[in-house]
Short mmCIF file of C-alpha atoms and ligand atoms in Angstrom, two decimals:
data_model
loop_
_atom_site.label_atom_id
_atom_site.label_comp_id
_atom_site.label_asym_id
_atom_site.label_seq_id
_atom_site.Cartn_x
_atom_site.Cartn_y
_atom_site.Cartn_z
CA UNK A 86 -4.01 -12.06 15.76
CA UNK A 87 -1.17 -9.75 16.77
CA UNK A 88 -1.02 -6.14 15.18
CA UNK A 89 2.35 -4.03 15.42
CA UNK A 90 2.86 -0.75 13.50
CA UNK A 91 5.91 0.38 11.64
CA UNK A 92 6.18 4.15 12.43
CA UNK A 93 6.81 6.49 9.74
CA UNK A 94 4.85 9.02 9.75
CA UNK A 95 2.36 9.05 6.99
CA UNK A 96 3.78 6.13 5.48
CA UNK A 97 2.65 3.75 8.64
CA UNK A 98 1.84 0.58 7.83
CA UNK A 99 0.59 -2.54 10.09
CA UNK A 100 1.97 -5.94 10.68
CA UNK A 101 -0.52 -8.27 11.48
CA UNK A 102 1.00 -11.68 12.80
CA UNK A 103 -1.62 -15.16 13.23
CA UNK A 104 -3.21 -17.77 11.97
CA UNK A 105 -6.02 -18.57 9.15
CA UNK A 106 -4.75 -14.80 8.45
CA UNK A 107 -4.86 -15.48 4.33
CA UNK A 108 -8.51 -16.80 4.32
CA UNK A 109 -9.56 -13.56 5.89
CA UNK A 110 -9.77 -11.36 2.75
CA UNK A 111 -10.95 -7.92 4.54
CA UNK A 112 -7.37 -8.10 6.20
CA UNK A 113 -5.84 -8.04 2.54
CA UNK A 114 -8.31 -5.75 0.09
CA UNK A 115 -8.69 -2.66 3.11
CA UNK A 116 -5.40 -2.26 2.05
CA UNK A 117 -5.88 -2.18 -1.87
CA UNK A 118 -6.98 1.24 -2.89
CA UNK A 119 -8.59 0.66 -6.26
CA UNK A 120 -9.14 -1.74 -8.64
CA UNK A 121 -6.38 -3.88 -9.87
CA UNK A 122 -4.64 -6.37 -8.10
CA UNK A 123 -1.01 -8.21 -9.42
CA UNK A 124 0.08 -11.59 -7.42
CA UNK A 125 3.58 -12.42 -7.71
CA UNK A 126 5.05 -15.37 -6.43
CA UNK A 127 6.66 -18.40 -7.29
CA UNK A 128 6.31 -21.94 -9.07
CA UNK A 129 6.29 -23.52 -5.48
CA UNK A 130 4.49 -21.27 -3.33
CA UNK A 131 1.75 -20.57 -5.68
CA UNK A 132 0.18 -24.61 -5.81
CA UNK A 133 0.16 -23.68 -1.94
CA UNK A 134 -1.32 -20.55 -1.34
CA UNK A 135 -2.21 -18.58 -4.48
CA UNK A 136 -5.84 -19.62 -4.51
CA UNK A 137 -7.13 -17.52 -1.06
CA UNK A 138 -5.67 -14.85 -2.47
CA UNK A 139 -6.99 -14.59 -5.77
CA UNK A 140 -10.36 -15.53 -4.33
CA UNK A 141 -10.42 -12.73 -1.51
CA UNK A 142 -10.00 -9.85 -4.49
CA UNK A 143 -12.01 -11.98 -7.10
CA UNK A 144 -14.78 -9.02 -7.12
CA UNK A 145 -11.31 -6.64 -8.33
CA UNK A 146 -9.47 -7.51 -11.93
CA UNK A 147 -6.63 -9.79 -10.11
CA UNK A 148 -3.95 -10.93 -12.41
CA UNK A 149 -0.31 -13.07 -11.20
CA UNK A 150 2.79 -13.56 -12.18
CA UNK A 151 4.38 -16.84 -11.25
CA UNK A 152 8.46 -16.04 -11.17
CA UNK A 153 10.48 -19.22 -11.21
CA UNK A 154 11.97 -20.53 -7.98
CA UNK A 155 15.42 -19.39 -6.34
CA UNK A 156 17.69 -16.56 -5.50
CA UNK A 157 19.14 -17.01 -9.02
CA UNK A 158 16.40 -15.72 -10.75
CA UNK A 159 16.44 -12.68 -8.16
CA UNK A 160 17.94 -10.46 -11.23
CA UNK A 161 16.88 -7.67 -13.54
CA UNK A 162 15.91 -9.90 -16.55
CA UNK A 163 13.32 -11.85 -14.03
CA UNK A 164 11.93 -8.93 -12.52
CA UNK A 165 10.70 -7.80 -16.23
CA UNK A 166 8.27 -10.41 -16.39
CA UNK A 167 6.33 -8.52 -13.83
CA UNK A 168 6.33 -5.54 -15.67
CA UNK A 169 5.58 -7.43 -18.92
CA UNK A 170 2.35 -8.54 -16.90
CA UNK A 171 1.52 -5.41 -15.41
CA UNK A 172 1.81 -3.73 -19.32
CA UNK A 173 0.23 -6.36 -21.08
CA UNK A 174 -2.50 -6.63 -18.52
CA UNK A 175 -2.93 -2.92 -18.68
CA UNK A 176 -2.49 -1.87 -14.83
CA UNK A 177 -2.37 1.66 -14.23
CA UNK A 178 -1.10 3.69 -11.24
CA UNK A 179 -3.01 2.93 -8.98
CA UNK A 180 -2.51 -0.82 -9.27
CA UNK A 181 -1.43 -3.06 -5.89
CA UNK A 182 1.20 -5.26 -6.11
CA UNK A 183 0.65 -8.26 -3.92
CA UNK A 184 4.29 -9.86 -2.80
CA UNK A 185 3.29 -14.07 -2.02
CA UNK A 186 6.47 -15.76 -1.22
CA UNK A 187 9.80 -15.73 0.79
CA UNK A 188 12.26 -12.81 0.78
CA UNK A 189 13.15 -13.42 -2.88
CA UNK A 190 9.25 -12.89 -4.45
CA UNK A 191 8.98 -9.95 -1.37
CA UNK A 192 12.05 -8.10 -2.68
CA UNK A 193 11.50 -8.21 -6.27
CA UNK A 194 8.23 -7.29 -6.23
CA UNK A 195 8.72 -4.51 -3.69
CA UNK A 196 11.42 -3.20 -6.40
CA UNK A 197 9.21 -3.73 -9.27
CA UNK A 198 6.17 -1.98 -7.36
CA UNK A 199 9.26 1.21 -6.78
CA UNK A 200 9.51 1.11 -9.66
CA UNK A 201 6.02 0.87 -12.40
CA UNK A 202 5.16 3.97 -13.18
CA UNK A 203 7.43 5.37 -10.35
CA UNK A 204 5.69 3.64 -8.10
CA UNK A 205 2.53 1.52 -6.95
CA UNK A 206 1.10 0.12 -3.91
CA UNK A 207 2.44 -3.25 -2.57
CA UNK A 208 1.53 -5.33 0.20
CA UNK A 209 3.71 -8.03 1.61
CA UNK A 210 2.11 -11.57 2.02
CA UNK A 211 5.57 -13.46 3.49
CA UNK A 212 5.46 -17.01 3.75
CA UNK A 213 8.91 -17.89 4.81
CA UNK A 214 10.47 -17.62 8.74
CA UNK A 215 12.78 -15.21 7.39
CA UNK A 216 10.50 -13.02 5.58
CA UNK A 217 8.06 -12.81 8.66
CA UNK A 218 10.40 -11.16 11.00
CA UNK A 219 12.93 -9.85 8.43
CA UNK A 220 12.45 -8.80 5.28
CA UNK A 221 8.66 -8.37 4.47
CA UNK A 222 9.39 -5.61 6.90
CA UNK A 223 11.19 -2.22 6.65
CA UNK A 224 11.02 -1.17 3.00
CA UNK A 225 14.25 -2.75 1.43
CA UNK A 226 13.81 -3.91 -1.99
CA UNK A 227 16.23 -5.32 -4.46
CA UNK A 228 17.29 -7.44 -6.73
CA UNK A 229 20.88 -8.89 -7.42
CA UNK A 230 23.33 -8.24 -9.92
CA UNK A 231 26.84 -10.82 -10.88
CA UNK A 232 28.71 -8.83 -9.30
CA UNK A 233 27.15 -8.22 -5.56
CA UNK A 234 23.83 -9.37 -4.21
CA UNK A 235 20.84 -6.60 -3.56
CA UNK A 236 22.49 -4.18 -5.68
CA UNK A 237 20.12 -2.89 -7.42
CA UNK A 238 16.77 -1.93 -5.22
CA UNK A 239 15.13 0.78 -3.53
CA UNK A 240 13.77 1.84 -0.07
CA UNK A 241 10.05 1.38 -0.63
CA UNK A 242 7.43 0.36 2.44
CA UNK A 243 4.60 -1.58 1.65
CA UNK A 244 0.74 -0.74 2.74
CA UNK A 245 0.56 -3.77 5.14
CA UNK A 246 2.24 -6.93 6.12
CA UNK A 247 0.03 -10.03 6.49
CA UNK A 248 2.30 -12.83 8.25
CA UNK A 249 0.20 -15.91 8.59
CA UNK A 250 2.06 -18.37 10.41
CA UNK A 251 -0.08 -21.51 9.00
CA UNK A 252 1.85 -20.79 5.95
CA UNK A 253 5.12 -22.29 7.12
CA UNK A 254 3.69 -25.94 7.81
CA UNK A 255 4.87 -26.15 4.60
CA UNK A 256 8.21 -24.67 4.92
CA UNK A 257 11.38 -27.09 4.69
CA UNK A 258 13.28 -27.74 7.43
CA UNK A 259 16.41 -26.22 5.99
CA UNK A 260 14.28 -22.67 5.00
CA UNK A 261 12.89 -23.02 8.46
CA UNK A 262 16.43 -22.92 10.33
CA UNK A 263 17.91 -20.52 8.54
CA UNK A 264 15.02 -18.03 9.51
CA UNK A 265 15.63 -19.04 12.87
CA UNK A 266 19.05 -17.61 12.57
CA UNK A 267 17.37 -14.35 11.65
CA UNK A 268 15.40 -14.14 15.22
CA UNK A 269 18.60 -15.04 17.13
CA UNK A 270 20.34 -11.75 15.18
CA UNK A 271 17.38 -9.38 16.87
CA UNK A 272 18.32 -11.37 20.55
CA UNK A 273 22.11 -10.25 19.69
CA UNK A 274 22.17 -7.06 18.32
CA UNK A 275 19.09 -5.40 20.50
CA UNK A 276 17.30 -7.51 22.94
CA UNK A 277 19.20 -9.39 25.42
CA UNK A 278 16.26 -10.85 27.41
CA UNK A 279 14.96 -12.12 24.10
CA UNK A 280 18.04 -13.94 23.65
CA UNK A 281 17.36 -15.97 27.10
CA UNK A 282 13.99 -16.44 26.20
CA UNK A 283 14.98 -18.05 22.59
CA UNK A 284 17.71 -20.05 24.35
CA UNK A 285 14.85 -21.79 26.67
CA UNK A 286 12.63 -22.23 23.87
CA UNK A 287 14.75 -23.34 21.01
CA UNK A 288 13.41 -26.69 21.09
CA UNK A 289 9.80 -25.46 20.75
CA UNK A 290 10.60 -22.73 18.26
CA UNK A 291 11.91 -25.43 16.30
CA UNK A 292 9.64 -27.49 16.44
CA UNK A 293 7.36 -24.64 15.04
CA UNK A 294 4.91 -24.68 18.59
CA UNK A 295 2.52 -22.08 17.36
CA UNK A 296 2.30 -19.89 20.63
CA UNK A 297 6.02 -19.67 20.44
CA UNK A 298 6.26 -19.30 16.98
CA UNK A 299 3.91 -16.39 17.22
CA UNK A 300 5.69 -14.49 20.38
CA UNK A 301 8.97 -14.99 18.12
CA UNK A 302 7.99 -13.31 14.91
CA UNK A 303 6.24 -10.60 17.04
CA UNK A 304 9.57 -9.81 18.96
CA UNK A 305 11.17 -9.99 16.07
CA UNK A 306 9.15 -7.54 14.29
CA UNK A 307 8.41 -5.22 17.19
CA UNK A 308 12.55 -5.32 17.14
CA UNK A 309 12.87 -4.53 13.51
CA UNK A 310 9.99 -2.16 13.68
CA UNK A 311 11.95 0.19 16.18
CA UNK A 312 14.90 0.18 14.43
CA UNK A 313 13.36 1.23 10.98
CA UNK A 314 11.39 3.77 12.31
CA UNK A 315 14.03 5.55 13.86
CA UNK A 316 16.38 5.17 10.88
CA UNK A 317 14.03 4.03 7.54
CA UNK A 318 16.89 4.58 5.19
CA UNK A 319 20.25 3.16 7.06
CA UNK A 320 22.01 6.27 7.53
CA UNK A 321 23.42 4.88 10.81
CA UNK A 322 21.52 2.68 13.59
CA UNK A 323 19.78 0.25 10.80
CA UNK A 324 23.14 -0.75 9.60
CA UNK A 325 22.77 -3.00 13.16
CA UNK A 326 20.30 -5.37 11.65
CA UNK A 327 23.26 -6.10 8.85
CA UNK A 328 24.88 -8.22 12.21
CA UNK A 329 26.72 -11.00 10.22
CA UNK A 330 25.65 -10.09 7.14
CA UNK A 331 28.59 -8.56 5.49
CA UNK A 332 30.58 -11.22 6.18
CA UNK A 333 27.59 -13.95 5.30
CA UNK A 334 27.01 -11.58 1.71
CA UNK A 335 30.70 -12.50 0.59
CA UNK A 336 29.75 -16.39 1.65
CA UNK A 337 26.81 -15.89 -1.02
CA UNK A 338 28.92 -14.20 -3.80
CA UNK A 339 31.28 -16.59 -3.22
CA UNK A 340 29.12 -19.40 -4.01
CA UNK A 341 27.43 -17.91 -6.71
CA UNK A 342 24.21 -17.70 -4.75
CA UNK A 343 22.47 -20.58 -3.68
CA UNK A 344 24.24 -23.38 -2.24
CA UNK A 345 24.05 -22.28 1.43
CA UNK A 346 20.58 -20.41 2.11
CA UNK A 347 20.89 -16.57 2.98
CA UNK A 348 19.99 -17.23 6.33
CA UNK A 349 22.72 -19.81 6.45
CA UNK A 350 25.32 -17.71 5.57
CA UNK A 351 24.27 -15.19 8.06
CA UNK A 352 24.69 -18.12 10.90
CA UNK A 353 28.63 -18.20 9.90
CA UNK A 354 28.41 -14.40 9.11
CA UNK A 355 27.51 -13.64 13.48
CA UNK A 356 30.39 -16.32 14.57
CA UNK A 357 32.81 -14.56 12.51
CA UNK A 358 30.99 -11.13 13.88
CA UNK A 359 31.25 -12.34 16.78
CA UNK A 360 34.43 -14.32 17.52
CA UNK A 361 35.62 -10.40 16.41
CA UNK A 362 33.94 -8.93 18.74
CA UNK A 363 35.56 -10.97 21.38
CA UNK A 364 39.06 -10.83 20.09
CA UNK A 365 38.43 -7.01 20.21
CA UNK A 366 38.21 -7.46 24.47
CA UNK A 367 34.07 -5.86 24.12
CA UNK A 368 32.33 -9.26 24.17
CA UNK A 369 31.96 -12.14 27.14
CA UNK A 370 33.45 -15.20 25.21
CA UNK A 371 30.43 -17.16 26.63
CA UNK A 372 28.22 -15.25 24.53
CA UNK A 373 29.64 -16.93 21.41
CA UNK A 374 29.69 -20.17 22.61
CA UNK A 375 26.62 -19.42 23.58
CA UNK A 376 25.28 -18.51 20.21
CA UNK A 377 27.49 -21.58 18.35
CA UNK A 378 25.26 -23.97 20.69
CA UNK A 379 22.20 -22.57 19.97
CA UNK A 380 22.91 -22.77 15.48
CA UNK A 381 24.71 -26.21 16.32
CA UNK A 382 21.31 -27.62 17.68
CA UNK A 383 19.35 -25.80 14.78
CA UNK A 384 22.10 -27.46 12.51
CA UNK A 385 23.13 -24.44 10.78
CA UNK A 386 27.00 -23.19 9.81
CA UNK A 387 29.14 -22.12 12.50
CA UNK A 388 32.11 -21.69 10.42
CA UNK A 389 33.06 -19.96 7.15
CA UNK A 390 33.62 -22.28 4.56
CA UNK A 391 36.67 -24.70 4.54
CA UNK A 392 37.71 -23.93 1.16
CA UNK A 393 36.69 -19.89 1.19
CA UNK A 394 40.84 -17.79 2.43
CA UNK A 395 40.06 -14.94 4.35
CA UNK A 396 41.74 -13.00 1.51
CA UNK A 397 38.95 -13.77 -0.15
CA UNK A 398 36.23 -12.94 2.26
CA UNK A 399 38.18 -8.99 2.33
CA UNK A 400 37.86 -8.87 -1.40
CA UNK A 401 34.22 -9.35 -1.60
CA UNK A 402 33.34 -7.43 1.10
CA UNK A 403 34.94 -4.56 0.07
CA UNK A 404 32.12 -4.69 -2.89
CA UNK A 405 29.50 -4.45 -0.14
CA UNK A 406 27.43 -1.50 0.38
CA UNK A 407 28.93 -0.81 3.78
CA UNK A 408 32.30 0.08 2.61
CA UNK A 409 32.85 3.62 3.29
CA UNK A 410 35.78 5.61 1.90
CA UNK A 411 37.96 2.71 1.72
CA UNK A 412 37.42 1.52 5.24
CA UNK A 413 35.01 -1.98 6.20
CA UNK A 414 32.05 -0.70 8.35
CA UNK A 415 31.57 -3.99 10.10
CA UNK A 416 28.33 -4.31 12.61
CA UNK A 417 29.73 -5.58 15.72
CA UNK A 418 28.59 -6.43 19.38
CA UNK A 419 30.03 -4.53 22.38
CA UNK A 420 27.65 -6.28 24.43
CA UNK A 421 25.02 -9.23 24.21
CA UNK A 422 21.70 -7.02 22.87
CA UNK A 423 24.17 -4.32 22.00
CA UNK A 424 25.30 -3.86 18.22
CA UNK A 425 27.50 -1.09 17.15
CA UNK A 426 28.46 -0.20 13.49
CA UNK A 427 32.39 0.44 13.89
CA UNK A 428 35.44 0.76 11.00
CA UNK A 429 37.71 0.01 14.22
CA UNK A 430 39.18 -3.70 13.49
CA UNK A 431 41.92 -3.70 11.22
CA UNK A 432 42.18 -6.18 8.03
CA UNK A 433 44.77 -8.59 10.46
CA UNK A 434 42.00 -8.57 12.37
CA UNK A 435 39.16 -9.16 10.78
CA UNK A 436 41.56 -12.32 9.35
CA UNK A 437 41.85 -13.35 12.57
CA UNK A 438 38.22 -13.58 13.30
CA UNK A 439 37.79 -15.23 10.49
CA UNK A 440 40.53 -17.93 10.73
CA UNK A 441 39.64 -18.40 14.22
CA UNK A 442 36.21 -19.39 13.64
CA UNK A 443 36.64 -22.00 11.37
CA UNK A 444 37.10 -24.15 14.84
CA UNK A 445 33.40 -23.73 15.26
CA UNK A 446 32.35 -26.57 13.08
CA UNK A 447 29.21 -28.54 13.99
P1 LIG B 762 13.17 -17.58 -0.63
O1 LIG B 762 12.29 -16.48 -0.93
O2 LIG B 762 14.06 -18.09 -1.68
O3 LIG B 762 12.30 -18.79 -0.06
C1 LIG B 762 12.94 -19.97 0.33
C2 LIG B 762 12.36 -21.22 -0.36
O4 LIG B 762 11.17 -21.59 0.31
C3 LIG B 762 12.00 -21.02 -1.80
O5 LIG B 762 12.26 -22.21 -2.50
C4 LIG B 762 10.51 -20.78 -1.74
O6 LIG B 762 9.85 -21.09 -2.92
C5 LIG B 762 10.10 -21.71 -0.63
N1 LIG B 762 8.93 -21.34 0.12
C6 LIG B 762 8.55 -20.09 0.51
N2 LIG B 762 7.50 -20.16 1.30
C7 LIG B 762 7.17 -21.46 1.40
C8 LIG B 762 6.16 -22.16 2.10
N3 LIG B 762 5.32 -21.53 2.91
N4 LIG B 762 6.11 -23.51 1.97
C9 LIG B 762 7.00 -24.16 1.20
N5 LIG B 762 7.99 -23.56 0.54
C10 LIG B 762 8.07 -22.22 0.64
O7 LIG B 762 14.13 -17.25 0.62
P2 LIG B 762 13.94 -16.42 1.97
O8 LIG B 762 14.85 -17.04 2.94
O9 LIG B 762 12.53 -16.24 2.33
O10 LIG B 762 14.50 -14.99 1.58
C11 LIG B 762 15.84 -14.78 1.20
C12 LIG B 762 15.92 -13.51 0.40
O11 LIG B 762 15.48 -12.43 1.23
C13 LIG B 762 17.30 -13.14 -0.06
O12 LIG B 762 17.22 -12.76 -1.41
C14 LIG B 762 17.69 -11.95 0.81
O13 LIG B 762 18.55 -11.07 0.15
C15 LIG B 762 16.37 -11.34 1.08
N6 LIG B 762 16.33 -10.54 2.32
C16 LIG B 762 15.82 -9.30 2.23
C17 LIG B 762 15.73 -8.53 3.36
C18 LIG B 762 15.10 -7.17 3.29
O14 LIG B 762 15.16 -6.42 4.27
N7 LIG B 762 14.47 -6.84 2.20
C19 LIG B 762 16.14 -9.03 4.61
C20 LIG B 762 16.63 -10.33 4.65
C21 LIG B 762 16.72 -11.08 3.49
N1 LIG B 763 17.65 -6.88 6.71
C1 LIG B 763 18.30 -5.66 7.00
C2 LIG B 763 17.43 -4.45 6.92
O1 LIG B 763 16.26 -4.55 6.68
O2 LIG B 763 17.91 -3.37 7.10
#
């Protein structure tokens, strides 16, 4: 087992990264401080991986919450049926939340644990790629609203993260891709020589090899890690871990949520980021080709989609959170493993990008 530490202060927490990890239930309850436990997660993860949990806090009054499955039902009238629980179950303040899932469950119950009685314990169990080395991590919670996605949320850190990387045997393909796209964005925006390494061991990674797999969530989270600790609430530097994301948000909206995956979306969302970058003169043009191989052989989107206008894109980004006084704060790359937040490119520009990487398809 691998052990990282998110640094902040007195709200530290650890990340602990390995196999068999959910059967061990010492690593879980040192982390509950009294005696009520709530498991959320979903109608497909729970079949999978409920039981070990509820057994290692079966000497604690453990109750769950089974939220139906899919970013859709990542809203406020969802999230209530966790509090319903935690009320009619009668858990007080110093319940624990227990997150089981992907990024959805994670978020949602992050929010709702910011939120009962102005706040509870949580602890993250992810069980998706992209929830390993991205969002069980860091202390953003949220849940989505019509009109933008992650809306409405909080900063809130959990007590621990327990990534068990047996978990995503079961992942589908699909899921398991688009968290790929996830590790890639911590080669780009902050770790060149991870980049290399992920370009020599694509194959392996995706053919989930476990030493690999467990070398790429813990770069991933070390990478993450840094970046929170230095900036927990994204007044500058953890805007870079938004790489592709603004543009990849609007791709969401636009959709309605849920036809291409969130990690999907932020595939197309780095081309566009980057094919920017490039027509800005800051980054080597083999870098994006580059990067297009490496999502072409993991089969995810290189390209916006054929039937969203750039016109469009501009509109709903302009709803994101990183518009600032009427200008788009875009997270760029002036250099392979170096982001930069910038309101520099111009609306003709950014519908350049956009039109010119629609030539990127698979
Ligand atoms: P998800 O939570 O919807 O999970 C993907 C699918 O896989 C779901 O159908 C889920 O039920 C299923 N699943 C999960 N684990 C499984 C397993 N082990 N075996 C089989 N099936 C499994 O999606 P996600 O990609 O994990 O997360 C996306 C969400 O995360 C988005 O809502 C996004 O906004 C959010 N996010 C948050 C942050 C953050 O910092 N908080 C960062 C990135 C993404
Ligand atoms: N996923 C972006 C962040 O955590 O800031």
């Amino acid at each position: 087992m691998q052990q990282l530490t998110v640094e902040l202060g007195e709200r530290s927490y650890p990340i602990y990264i390995g196999v068999g990890l959910l059967s061990q239930a010492q690593l879980l309850t040192r982390h509950v401080r009294a005696g009520q436990v709530l498991v959320v997660s979903n109608e497909t993860i729970a079949p999978l991986y409920l039981e070990p949990v509820l057994a290692a806090c079966a000497h604690l009054q453990v109750d769950s919450c089974i939220l139906p499955d899919g970013e859709k039902y990542k809203n406020l009238e969802v999230l209530n049926r966790i509090f319903d629980t935690l009320l009619e179950r009668r858990h007080n303040r110093s319940t624990t939340l227990v997150a089981l899932g992907g990024g959805v469950v994670g978020d949602m119950t992050g929010f709702a644990a910011a939120s009962y009685q102005r706040g509870v314990d949580f602890i993250q169990l992810p069980t998706t790629l992209l929830a390993q080395v991205d969002s069980s991590v860091g202390g953003k919670t949220a849940v989505n609203h019509p009109r933008g996605k992650n809306m409405i949320g909080a900063f809130y850190q959990p007590r621990c993260v327990i990534a068990d990387i047996d978990t995503l045997s079961t992942l589908p393909e699909r899921e398991y891709a688009a968290g790929i796209a996830e590790v890639i964005k911590y080669g780009l925006i902050a770790d060149s020589e991870f980049f290399d390494w992920l370009e020599r061991h694509l194959e392996a990674l995706q053919s989930r090899d476990g030493e690999v797999l467990a070398t790429a969530i813990a770069r991933s989270c070390d990478n993450k890690a840094r970046v929170v600790s230095r900036d927990e609430r994204e007044g500058g530097l953890r805007a870079i871990l938004n790489l592709g994301h603004t543009f990849g948000h609007a791709i969401e909206t636009w959709q309605g949520y849920g036809d291409w995956l969130h990690g999907e979306a932020v595939a197309a969302g780095m081309v566009i980021a980057a094919e920017l970058s490039r027509q800005l003169g800051w980054l080597d043009p083999a870098v994006v080709n580059r990067l297009v191989e490496m999502l072409q052989l993991l089969a995810l989107p290189t390209a916006p989609p054929p039937a969203m206008s750039a016109d469009r894109f501009i509109e709903l980004m302009a709803v994101d959170k990183k518009v600032l006084d009427g200008k788009q704060r875009l997270v760029l790359l002036q250099a392979l493993g170096q982001a930069c937040v910038t309101d520099e490119p111009t609306m003709a520009q950014i519908t350049a990008a956009i039109e010119s990487s629609r030539r990127y398809t698979g």
